[in-house]
Amino acid sequence: MKTLTTDVAIIGAGPVGLFQIFELGLQGLSTVVIDSLPEIGGQCSELYPDKPIYDIPALPNAKASEVIDNLWQQAAIFDPTFLLAERVEHIEKVSEHSFIVTTHKQTQIHCRAVVIAAGNGAFSPVKLKLPLIDKFEDTQLFYRISNIEHFRDKNVVVLGGGDSALDWSLTLQKTAKSVLLIHRSSNFKAAKSSVNKMYELCEQVKMQFLCGQVSSFQEEENKLTGLTITSKDGVNRRVELDELVVLFGMSPKHGPIDNWQLEMHQHQIKVDTQSFQTSVTGIYAVGDINYYPGKRKLILSGFHEAALAAFSIAETVLEKDRIPTLYTTTSPLVHQRMGVEHTLEEMLN
Ligand code: FAD
């Protein structure tokens, strides 16, 4: 079991979780950030990385991925620790200022406060709905590729029609024995250039494409050996395989959040708007996951919430009545925390 110790655990590395790192850093507090996705950025990275956002203050037109890059650049100076591809399952309150946050991989984060920046829930892969197929998960059935070498010289079937399915099919065909892409129709969500490349490779007999849906699977001696594919006209075809990669996309799942015994309002966590604290002292919620009268699910709102939550956390953890507002422009203490160098002239002024 891995154990980490920090001032504050942040659950969720979406835009608001990333800004929370920065705001807590300004208060001199260290952070560990946990996200179920293998990369940072939440909805911005997962759902619309190439779409421009027009309502981030001082960034009139920036792609969602650029907003995330900028947020990361701003937060990185405080050197947060990231636990990616880990889903938080439990939050245990040990005492007034002591919590243990536990992930599905049994990593434990010991901290003095918790910020939930969990958006609409943990992003998880959309699963193949076939009774009993899940017993092959992580041995022959994969929803994410982390080690491409596992597929070398194997007969691989890839399911899906989005960018991931197409990109991975094109990549895997270079080293796998064979790649068969299966999608329910010949309309793809993926970029046209990838689809054209896939058809080109099929013509060169370097991979294959089949239109249809998986209706059952075959196994021998506890090994997945094949799938039955039913086409639109009802014809069944059997395909043999060594490995199955399912890339149907990601969807957010509330999952564990509902069990954390926090006061909720229609699947959103109730907070007070002074501190963004939840019904449990020491646990805060910011961004899309929280609820208060007038709440708007906008990145801009999340930034404001993260700033006030950081002040409140600092006051609680450091047991101070009120932390003064310090300007990043002029405060030597903030500059020291940020590692900002001063010229001699600035110091004399
Ligand atoms: P999210 O971005 O949802 O990130 C939450 C993260 O928490 C996720 O990565 C998730 O995997 C993780 N997580 C959740 N539960 C757990 C757990 N138990 N363990 C580990 N990790 C967990 N907003 C604007 O302001 N302007 C726009 O123009 C705009 N355009 C949009 C366009 C689209 C198509 C969509 C879908 C949304 C748009 N939004 C826009 C909304 C904006 O994306 C959200 O308000 C914002 O992403 C919320 O940020 P967040 O950090 O609160 O949550």
PDB file of C-alpha atoms in Angstrom, residues 25-215:
ATOM      1  CA  GLY A  25      -0.047  27.194  -3.050  1.00  0.00           C
ATOM      2  CA  LEU A  26      -0.459  30.950  -2.552  1.00  0.00           C
ATOM      3  CA  GLN A  27      -1.506  30.136   1.014  1.00  0.00           C
ATOM      4  CA  GLY A  28       1.649  28.038   1.492  1.00  0.00           C
ATOM      5  CA  LEU A  29      -0.247  24.714   1.455  1.00  0.00           C
ATOM      6  CA  SER A  30       0.944  21.582  -0.337  1.00  0.00           C
ATOM      7  CA  THR A  31      -1.371  19.388  -2.433  1.00  0.00           C
ATOM      8  CA  VAL A  32      -1.859  15.873  -3.780  1.00  0.00           C
ATOM      9  CA  VAL A  33      -4.257  15.731  -6.743  1.00  0.00           C
ATOM     10  CA  ILE A  34      -6.071  12.529  -7.672  1.00  0.00           C
ATOM     11  CA  ASP A  35      -7.948  11.857 -10.918  1.00  0.00           C
ATOM     12  CA  SER A  36      -9.472   8.717 -12.378  1.00  0.00           C
ATOM     13  CA  LEU A  37      -8.294   9.800 -15.843  1.00  0.00           C
ATOM     14  CA  PRO A  38      -4.710   9.143 -16.977  1.00  0.00           C
ATOM     15  CA  GLU A  39      -4.302  12.834 -17.898  1.00  0.00           C
ATOM     16  CA  ILE A  40      -5.214  16.185 -16.357  1.00  0.00           C
ATOM     17  CA  GLY A  41      -7.944  18.551 -17.619  1.00  0.00           C
ATOM     18  CA  GLY A  42     -11.288  16.896 -16.768  1.00  0.00           C
ATOM     19  CA  GLN A  43     -14.094  17.704 -19.212  1.00  0.00           C
ATOM     20  CA  CYS A  44     -11.857  20.136 -21.157  1.00  0.00           C
ATOM     21  CA  SER A  45      -9.356  17.380 -22.051  1.00  0.00           C
ATOM     22  CA  GLU A  46     -11.788  14.498 -22.310  1.00  0.00           C
ATOM     23  CA  LEU A  47     -14.799  16.053 -24.075  1.00  0.00           C
ATOM     24  CA  TYR A  48     -13.741  19.121 -26.067  1.00  0.00           C
ATOM     25  CA  PRO A  49      -9.936  19.666 -26.191  1.00  0.00           C
ATOM     26  CA  ASP A  50      -9.964  21.355 -29.624  1.00  0.00           C
ATOM     27  CA  LYS A  51     -12.986  23.606 -29.091  1.00  0.00           C
ATOM     28  CA  PRO A  52     -12.321  27.273 -28.358  1.00  0.00           C
ATOM     29  CA  ILE A  53     -13.563  28.699 -25.043  1.00  0.00           C
ATOM     30  CA  TYR A  54     -14.451  32.397 -25.163  1.00  0.00           C
ATOM     31  CA  ASP A  55     -15.419  33.166 -21.557  1.00  0.00           C
ATOM     32  CA  ILE A  56     -12.220  32.680 -19.561  1.00  0.00           C
ATOM     33  CA  PRO A  57     -11.260  36.132 -18.195  1.00  0.00           C
ATOM     34  CA  ALA A  58      -8.235  37.620 -19.976  1.00  0.00           C
ATOM     35  CA  LEU A  59      -8.163  34.761 -22.501  1.00  0.00           C
ATOM     36  CA  PRO A  60     -10.539  35.948 -25.240  1.00  0.00           C
ATOM     37  CA  ASN A  61     -10.181  32.843 -27.398  1.00  0.00           C
ATOM     38  CA  ALA A  62      -8.286  29.736 -26.311  1.00  0.00           C
ATOM     39  CA  LYS A  63      -8.761  26.066 -27.099  1.00  0.00           C
ATOM     40  CA  ALA A  64      -9.826  24.011 -24.079  1.00  0.00           C
ATOM     41  CA  SER A  65      -6.484  22.150 -24.221  1.00  0.00           C
ATOM     42  CA  GLU A  66      -4.631  25.513 -24.131  1.00  0.00           C
ATOM     43  CA  VAL A  67      -6.632  26.610 -21.076  1.00  0.00           C
ATOM     44  CA  ILE A  68      -5.546  23.397 -19.345  1.00  0.00           C
ATOM     45  CA  ASP A  69      -1.892  23.895 -20.408  1.00  0.00           C
ATOM     46  CA  ASN A  70      -1.986  27.430 -18.965  1.00  0.00           C
ATOM     47  CA  LEU A  71      -3.617  26.288 -15.717  1.00  0.00           C
ATOM     48  CA  TRP A  72      -0.965  23.607 -15.364  1.00  0.00           C
ATOM     49  CA  GLN A  73       1.825  26.112 -16.016  1.00  0.00           C
ATOM     50  CA  GLN A  74       0.380  28.387 -13.327  1.00  0.00           C
ATOM     51  CA  ALA A  75      -0.011  25.555 -10.768  1.00  0.00           C
ATOM     52  CA  ALA A  76       3.264  23.730 -11.469  1.00  0.00           C
ATOM     53  CA  ILE A  77       5.373  26.232  -9.481  1.00  0.00           C
ATOM     54  CA  PHE A  78       3.852  24.778  -6.320  1.00  0.00           C
ATOM     55  CA  ASP A  79       5.049  21.288  -7.235  1.00  0.00           C
ATOM     56  CA  PRO A  80       1.855  19.281  -6.567  1.00  0.00           C
ATOM     57  CA  THR A  81       1.919  15.480  -6.531  1.00  0.00           C
ATOM     58  CA  PHE A  82      -0.417  13.820  -9.059  1.00  0.00           C
ATOM     59  CA  LEU A  83      -2.044  10.426  -8.750  1.00  0.00           C
ATOM     60  CA  LEU A  84      -3.563   9.842 -12.168  1.00  0.00           C
ATOM     61  CA  ALA A  85      -5.680   6.859 -13.258  1.00  0.00           C
ATOM     62  CA  GLU A  86      -6.725   6.429  -9.619  1.00  0.00           C
ATOM     63  CA  ARG A  87     -10.294   6.827  -8.404  1.00  0.00           C
ATOM     64  CA  VAL A  88     -10.990   8.033  -4.881  1.00  0.00           C
ATOM     65  CA  GLU A  89     -13.281   5.583  -3.138  1.00  0.00           C
ATOM     66  CA  HIS A  90     -13.301   6.680   0.534  1.00  0.00           C
ATOM     67  CA  ILE A  91     -12.746   9.760   2.663  1.00  0.00           C
ATOM     68  CA  GLU A  92     -12.294   9.033   6.347  1.00  0.00           C
ATOM     69  CA  LYS A  93     -12.315  11.828   8.914  1.00  0.00           C
ATOM     70  CA  VAL A  94      -9.837  10.786  11.597  1.00  0.00           C
ATOM     71  CA  SER A  95     -10.009  13.962  13.718  1.00  0.00           C
ATOM     72  CA  GLU A  96     -10.787  17.674  13.348  1.00  0.00           C
ATOM     73  CA  HIS A  97      -7.896  18.393  10.929  1.00  0.00           C
ATOM     74  CA  SER A  98      -6.968  14.897   9.837  1.00  0.00           C
ATOM     75  CA  PHE A  99      -8.360  12.878   6.926  1.00  0.00           C
ATOM     76  CA  ILE A 100      -7.422   9.722   5.048  1.00  0.00           C
ATOM     77  CA  VAL A 101      -8.374   9.623   1.370  1.00  0.00           C
ATOM     78  CA  THR A 102      -8.193   6.137  -0.179  1.00  0.00           C
ATOM     79  CA  THR A 103      -8.151   5.282  -3.886  1.00  0.00           C
ATOM     80  CA  HIS A 104      -9.295   2.122  -5.673  1.00  0.00           C
ATOM     81  CA  LYS A 105      -5.608   1.096  -5.845  1.00  0.00           C
ATOM     82  CA  GLN A 106      -5.481   1.364  -2.031  1.00  0.00           C
ATOM     83  CA  THR A 107      -3.201   4.413  -2.117  1.00  0.00           C
ATOM     84  CA  GLN A 108      -3.784   6.426   1.061  1.00  0.00           C
ATOM     85  CA  ILE A 109      -3.380  10.183   1.273  1.00  0.00           C
ATOM     86  CA  HIS A 110      -3.102  11.577   4.794  1.00  0.00           C
ATOM     87  CA  CYS A 111      -4.123  15.220   4.787  1.00  0.00           C
ATOM     88  CA  ARG A 112      -5.426  18.107   6.848  1.00  0.00           C
ATOM     89  CA  ALA A 113      -8.315  19.048   4.509  1.00  0.00           C
ATOM     90  CA  VAL A 114      -9.996  17.661   1.390  1.00  0.00           C
ATOM     91  CA  VAL A 115     -11.247  19.563  -1.663  1.00  0.00           C
ATOM     92  CA  ILE A 116     -13.676  17.728  -3.917  1.00  0.00           C
ATOM     93  CA  ALA A 117     -13.361  19.138  -7.469  1.00  0.00           C
ATOM     94  CA  ALA A 118     -14.994  16.114  -9.044  1.00  0.00           C
ATOM     95  CA  GLY A 119     -17.115  17.728 -11.784  1.00  0.00           C
ATOM     96  CA  ASN A 120     -19.881  15.384 -12.861  1.00  0.00           C
ATOM     97  CA  GLY A 121     -18.065  12.392 -11.370  1.00  0.00           C
ATOM     98  CA  ALA A 122     -15.106  10.165 -12.137  1.00  0.00           C
ATOM     99  CA  PHE A 123     -14.550   9.614 -15.832  1.00  0.00           C
ATOM    100  CA  SER A 124     -14.682   5.872 -16.516  1.00  0.00           C
ATOM    101  CA  PRO A 125     -14.621   3.914 -19.771  1.00  0.00           C
ATOM    102  CA  VAL A 126     -17.971   3.001 -21.332  1.00  0.00           C
ATOM    103  CA  LYS A 127     -18.047  -0.782 -21.001  1.00  0.00           C
ATOM    104  CA  LEU A 128     -18.968  -3.493 -23.486  1.00  0.00           C
ATOM    105  CA  LYS A 129     -22.401  -4.654 -22.388  1.00  0.00           C
ATOM    106  CA  LEU A 130     -22.097  -8.415 -22.730  1.00  0.00           C
ATOM    107  CA  PRO A 131     -22.884 -10.655 -19.754  1.00  0.00           C
ATOM    108  CA  LEU A 132     -19.755 -12.261 -18.198  1.00  0.00           C
ATOM    109  CA  ILE A 133     -17.256 -10.661 -20.619  1.00  0.00           C
ATOM    110  CA  ASP A 134     -15.832  -8.602 -17.727  1.00  0.00           C
ATOM    111  CA  LYS A 135     -13.996 -11.668 -16.376  1.00  0.00           C
ATOM    112  CA  PHE A 136     -11.418 -11.115 -19.147  1.00  0.00           C
ATOM    113  CA  GLU A 137     -10.822  -7.464 -18.154  1.00  0.00           C
ATOM    114  CA  ASP A 138      -7.126  -6.561 -17.899  1.00  0.00           C
ATOM    115  CA  THR A 139      -6.006  -9.963 -19.201  1.00  0.00           C
ATOM    116  CA  GLN A 140      -7.500 -10.043 -22.726  1.00  0.00           C
ATOM    117  CA  LEU A 141     -10.103  -7.269 -22.595  1.00  0.00           C
ATOM    118  CA  PHE A 142      -8.787  -3.703 -22.320  1.00  0.00           C
ATOM    119  CA  TYR A 143     -10.524  -0.346 -22.079  1.00  0.00           C
ATOM    120  CA  ARG A 144      -7.253   1.570 -22.177  1.00  0.00           C
ATOM    121  CA  ILE A 145      -3.844   0.718 -23.640  1.00  0.00           C
ATOM    122  CA  SER A 146      -0.971   1.346 -21.296  1.00  0.00           C
ATOM    123  CA  ASN A 147       1.543  -1.161 -22.686  1.00  0.00           C
ATOM    124  CA  ILE A 148       1.541  -1.467 -26.458  1.00  0.00           C
ATOM    125  CA  GLU A 149       4.078  -4.312 -26.293  1.00  0.00           C
ATOM    126  CA  HIS A 150       1.341  -6.552 -24.847  1.00  0.00           C
ATOM    127  CA  PHE A 151      -0.259  -6.606 -28.322  1.00  0.00           C
ATOM    128  CA  ARG A 152       2.860  -7.388 -30.359  1.00  0.00           C
ATOM    129  CA  ASP A 153       2.317 -10.320 -32.780  1.00  0.00           C
ATOM    130  CA  LYS A 154      -1.249 -10.840 -31.510  1.00  0.00           C
ATOM    131  CA  ASN A 155      -4.586 -10.928 -33.318  1.00  0.00           C
ATOM    132  CA  VAL A 156      -6.266  -7.802 -31.979  1.00  0.00           C
ATOM    133  CA  VAL A 157      -9.899  -6.720 -32.325  1.00  0.00           C
ATOM    134  CA  VAL A 158     -10.638  -3.039 -31.654  1.00  0.00           C
ATOM    135  CA  LEU A 159     -14.228  -1.890 -31.018  1.00  0.00           C
ATOM    136  CA  GLY A 160     -15.314   1.739 -31.482  1.00  0.00           C
ATOM    137  CA  GLY A 161     -15.640   4.540 -34.011  1.00  0.00           C
ATOM    138  CA  GLY A 162     -14.147   7.575 -32.254  1.00  0.00           C
ATOM    139  CA  ASP A 163     -10.673   9.087 -32.368  1.00  0.00           C
ATOM    140  CA  SER A 164      -9.218   6.665 -29.793  1.00  0.00           C
ATOM    141  CA  ALA A 165     -10.466   3.575 -31.641  1.00  0.00           C
ATOM    142  CA  LEU A 166      -9.138   4.798 -34.986  1.00  0.00           C
ATOM    143  CA  ASP A 167      -5.828   6.137 -33.625  1.00  0.00           C
ATOM    144  CA  TRP A 168      -5.109   2.921 -31.724  1.00  0.00           C
ATOM    145  CA  SER A 169      -6.076   0.709 -34.692  1.00  0.00           C
ATOM    146  CA  LEU A 170      -3.637   2.649 -36.895  1.00  0.00           C
ATOM    147  CA  THR A 171      -0.911   2.361 -34.245  1.00  0.00           C
ATOM    148  CA  LEU A 172      -1.478  -1.296 -33.358  1.00  0.00           C
ATOM    149  CA  GLN A 173      -1.420  -2.487 -36.983  1.00  0.00           C
ATOM    150  CA  LYS A 174       2.300  -1.650 -37.055  1.00  0.00           C
ATOM    151  CA  THR A 175       3.215  -4.297 -34.459  1.00  0.00           C
ATOM    152  CA  ALA A 176       0.216  -6.616 -34.003  1.00  0.00           C
ATOM    153  CA  LYS A 177      -0.152  -9.806 -36.095  1.00  0.00           C
ATOM    154  CA  SER A 178      -3.544  -8.551 -37.286  1.00  0.00           C
ATOM    155  CA  VAL A 179      -5.946  -5.722 -36.425  1.00  0.00           C
ATOM    156  CA  LEU A 180      -9.681  -5.871 -37.044  1.00  0.00           C
ATOM    157  CA  LEU A 181     -11.650  -2.686 -36.312  1.00  0.00           C
ATOM    158  CA  ILE A 182     -15.348  -3.222 -35.652  1.00  0.00           C
ATOM    159  CA  HIS A 183     -17.867  -0.352 -35.512  1.00  0.00           C
ATOM    160  CA  ARG A 184     -21.662  -0.419 -35.614  1.00  0.00           C
ATOM    161  CA  SER A 185     -21.839   1.691 -38.786  1.00  0.00           C
ATOM    162  CA  SER A 186     -19.603   3.266 -41.380  1.00  0.00           C
ATOM    163  CA  ASN A 187     -20.273   6.715 -39.862  1.00  0.00           C
ATOM    164  CA  PHE A 188     -17.288   7.521 -37.676  1.00  0.00           C
ATOM    165  CA  LYS A 189     -16.918  10.203 -35.005  1.00  0.00           C
ATOM    166  CA  ALA A 190     -13.166  10.110 -35.556  1.00  0.00           C
ATOM    167  CA  ALA A 191     -11.234  12.630 -37.668  1.00  0.00           C
ATOM    168  CA  LYS A 192     -11.778  12.141 -41.403  1.00  0.00           C
ATOM    169  CA  SER A 193      -8.046  11.840 -42.048  1.00  0.00           C
ATOM    170  CA  SER A 194      -7.807   8.838 -39.657  1.00  0.00           C
ATOM    171  CA  VAL A 195     -10.833   7.180 -41.262  1.00  0.00           C
ATOM    172  CA  ASN A 196      -9.315   7.663 -44.745  1.00  0.00           C
ATOM    173  CA  LYS A 197      -6.011   6.228 -43.516  1.00  0.00           C
ATOM    174  CA  MET A 198      -7.837   3.216 -42.057  1.00  0.00           C
ATOM    175  CA  TYR A 199      -9.582   2.490 -45.400  1.00  0.00           C
ATOM    176  CA  GLU A 200      -6.232   2.912 -47.177  1.00  0.00           C
ATOM    177  CA  LEU A 201      -4.620   0.319 -44.863  1.00  0.00           C
ATOM    178  CA  CYS A 202      -7.575  -2.036 -45.384  1.00  0.00           C
ATOM    179  CA  GLU A 203      -7.053  -1.802 -49.162  1.00  0.00           C
ATOM    180  CA  GLN A 204      -3.382  -2.667 -48.621  1.00  0.00           C
ATOM    181  CA  VAL A 205      -4.560  -5.658 -46.478  1.00  0.00           C
ATOM    182  CA  LYS A 206      -2.645  -4.272 -43.480  1.00  0.00           C
ATOM    183  CA  MET A 207      -5.790  -4.250 -41.314  1.00  0.00           C
ATOM    184  CA  GLN A 208      -9.500  -5.010 -41.643  1.00  0.00           C
ATOM    185  CA  PHE A 209     -12.751  -3.199 -40.927  1.00  0.00           C
ATOM    186  CA  LEU A 210     -16.093  -4.843 -40.160  1.00  0.00           C
ATOM    187  CA  CYS A 211     -19.454  -3.134 -39.720  1.00  0.00           C
ATOM    188  CA  GLY A 212     -21.623  -4.668 -36.989  1.00  0.00           C
ATOM    189  CA  GLN A 213     -22.206  -5.145 -33.280  1.00  0.00           C
ATOM    190  CA  VAL A 214     -20.860  -7.752 -30.885  1.00  0.00           C
ATOM    191  CA  SER A 215     -23.694 -10.121 -29.922  1.00  0.00           C
TER     192      SER A 215
END
